[in-house]
CSV table of C-alpha atoms in Angstrom, one decimal:
chain,number,residue,atom,x,y,z
A,1208,SER,CA,11.3,1.3,-13.8
A,1209,LEU,CA,13.0,5.1,-13.7
A,1210,GLN,CA,11.3,5.4,-17.2
A,1211,ILE,CA,8.2,4.3,-16.3
A,1212,ALA,CA,8.4,6.3,-12.8
A,1213,GLN,CA,8.8,9.6,-14.8
A,1214,PHE,CA,5.3,9.2,-16.1
A,1215,SER,CA,3.8,7.9,-13.3
A,1216,SER,CA,2.6,11.7,-12.1
A,1217,PHE,CA,0.4,11.7,-15.4
A,1218,ARG,CA,-1.7,8.6,-13.8
A,1219,PRO,CA,-4.4,9.1,-11.3
A,1220,LYS,CA,-3.3,7.1,-7.8
A,1221,ARG,CA,-3.2,3.5,-7.6
A,1222,SER,CA,-4.4,1.1,-5.2
A,1223,ALA,CA,-1.9,-0.1,-2.3
A,1224,GLY,CA,-2.3,-3.8,-3.9
A,1225,ALA,CA,-1.6,-2.9,-7.2
A,1226,GLU,CA,1.9,-0.6,-6.1
A,1227,ALA,CA,2.6,-3.6,-4.0
A,1228,VAL,CA,2.8,-5.9,-6.6
A,1229,TRP,CA,4.7,-3.0,-8.9
A,1230,LYS,CA,7.5,-3.4,-6.2
A,1231,PHE,CA,7.2,-7.0,-5.8
A,1232,LEU,CA,7.8,-7.6,-9.7
A,1233,GLU,CA,10.6,-4.5,-10.0
A,1234,GLU,CA,12.1,-3.9,-7.0
A,1235,PRO,CA,13.7,-7.3,-5.3
A,1236,GLU,CA,15.3,-5.3,-2.4
A,1237,SER,CA,11.3,-4.8,-1.8
A,1238,SER,CA,11.1,-8.1,0.4
A,1239,ARG,CA,12.5,-11.3,0.9
A,1240,ALA,CA,9.7,-12.8,-1.4
A,1241,ALA,CA,10.9,-10.1,-4.2
A,1242,SER,CA,14.4,-11.2,-3.9
A,1243,TYR,CA,13.4,-14.9,-3.6
A,1244,PHE,CA,11.7,-14.0,-6.9
A,1245,ALA,CA,14.1,-12.5,-8.9
A,1246,ILE,CA,16.3,-15.0,-8.1
A,1247,VAL,CA,14.3,-17.8,-9.4
A,1248,TRP,CA,13.0,-15.8,-12.4
A,1249,VAL,CA,16.6,-15.7,-14.1
A,1250,PRO,CA,17.1,-19.3,-13.9
A,1251,PHE,CA,13.7,-19.9,-15.6
A,1252,ILE,CA,13.8,-17.8,-17.9
A,1253,PHE,CA,17.2,-19.6,-19.1
A,1254,ALA,CA,15.2,-23.2,-18.5
A,1255,THR,CA,13.0,-21.6,-21.3
A,1256,VAL,CA,15.4,-21.3,-24.0
A,1257,MET,CA,17.5,-24.2,-23.1
A,1258,THR,CA,14.7,-26.1,-23.5
A,1259,SER,CA,13.6,-24.4,-27.1
A,1260,LEU,CA,16.5,-24.5,-28.1
A,1261,LEU,CA,16.8,-28.7,-27.4
A,1262,GLN,CA,13.6,-29.0,-29.1
A,1263,SER,CA,15.2,-27.9,-32.4
A,1264,VAL,CA,17.8,-30.6,-32.5
A,1265,LYS,CA,16.6,-34.2,-34.1
A,1266,PRO,CA,15.5,-35.8,-33.0
A,1267,PRO,CA,14.3,-33.4,-29.7
A,1268,PRO,CA,14.4,-34.6,-26.1
A,1269,LEU,CA,11.0,-33.7,-25.3
A,1270,LYS,CA,8.0,-35.4,-27.7
A,1271,GLY,CA,4.4,-35.1,-28.0
A,1272,THR,CA,2.1,-34.3,-24.9
A,1273,VAL,CA,5.3,-33.8,-23.0
A,1274,ALA,CA,6.9,-31.1,-25.3
A,1275,GLY,CA,3.5,-29.1,-25.9
A,1276,ILE,CA,2.5,-29.2,-21.9
A,1277,CYS,CA,6.2,-27.6,-21.4
A,1278,GLU,CA,5.9,-24.8,-24.0
A,1279,LEU,CA,2.2,-24.0,-22.6
A,1280,THR,CA,3.3,-23.9,-19.1
A,1281,PHE,CA,6.0,-21.5,-19.9
A,1282,ASP,CA,4.2,-19.3,-22.4
A,1283,SER,CA,1.0,-19.1,-20.0
A,1284,ILE,CA,3.6,-18.0,-17.0
A,1285,PHE,CA,5.4,-15.4,-18.7
A,1286,ALA,CA,1.8,-14.3,-20.2
A,1287,VAL,CA,0.7,-14.0,-16.8
A,1288,GLU,CA,4.0,-12.3,-15.3
A,1289,VAL,CA,4.0,-9.3,-18.4
A,1290,LEU,CA,-0.4,-8.7,-18.3
A,1291,LEU,CA,0.1,-8.3,-14.5
A,1292,ARG,CA,3.2,-5.7,-15.1
A,1293,PHE,CA,1.1,-4.2,-17.7
A,1294,LEU,CA,-2.4,-3.9,-15.2
A,1295,VAL,CA,-0.1,-2.5,-12.6
A,1296,CYS,CA,2.2,-0.9,-14.0
A,1297,PRO,CA,2.1,3.4,-13.3
A,1298,SER,CA,2.1,4.4,-16.4
A,1299,LYS,CA,0.3,2.2,-19.3
A,1300,LYS,CA,1.8,4.5,-22.2
A,1301,ALA,CA,5.3,4.5,-20.3
A,1302,PHE,CA,5.0,0.6,-20.4
A,1303,PHE,CA,5.8,0.2,-23.9
A,1304,PHE,CA,8.7,2.8,-23.7
A,1305,SER,CA,10.8,-0.3,-22.3
A,1306,ALA,CA,12.3,-1.9,-24.5
A,1307,TYR,CA,12.1,-5.2,-21.9
A,1308,ASN,CA,8.1,-4.7,-22.1
A,1309,ILE,CA,8.3,-4.8,-26.0
A,1310,PHE,CA,10.2,-7.9,-26.2
A,1311,ASP,CA,8.1,-9.2,-23.3
A,1312,VAL,CA,4.7,-8.4,-24.7
A,1313,MET,CA,6.0,-9.7,-28.2
A,1314,ALA,CA,7.5,-13.3,-26.5
A,1315,ALA,CA,4.1,-13.9,-24.8
């Protein structure tokens, strides 16, 4: 976040909505909702990883349509989150200098 903030002076002023979404996603202390999101996001990531790992055992615990729906749901949520962060990022260029963002884009 600090690295991206350094590039923000090169970008025209963003809307108040974009700034609010950025703060929500990047600064858990900015609001109660942002704090709850940050608290829920870590276990969600863990659940996603565990589900993927468990699907690699034979026989997989989730089969057929259920497995596909779970995977599609997880992938869609992560894709929306990374796309939203990209769209409201203070600097599109700086977005790709963050290792976390690069991993998120590749994972989505």
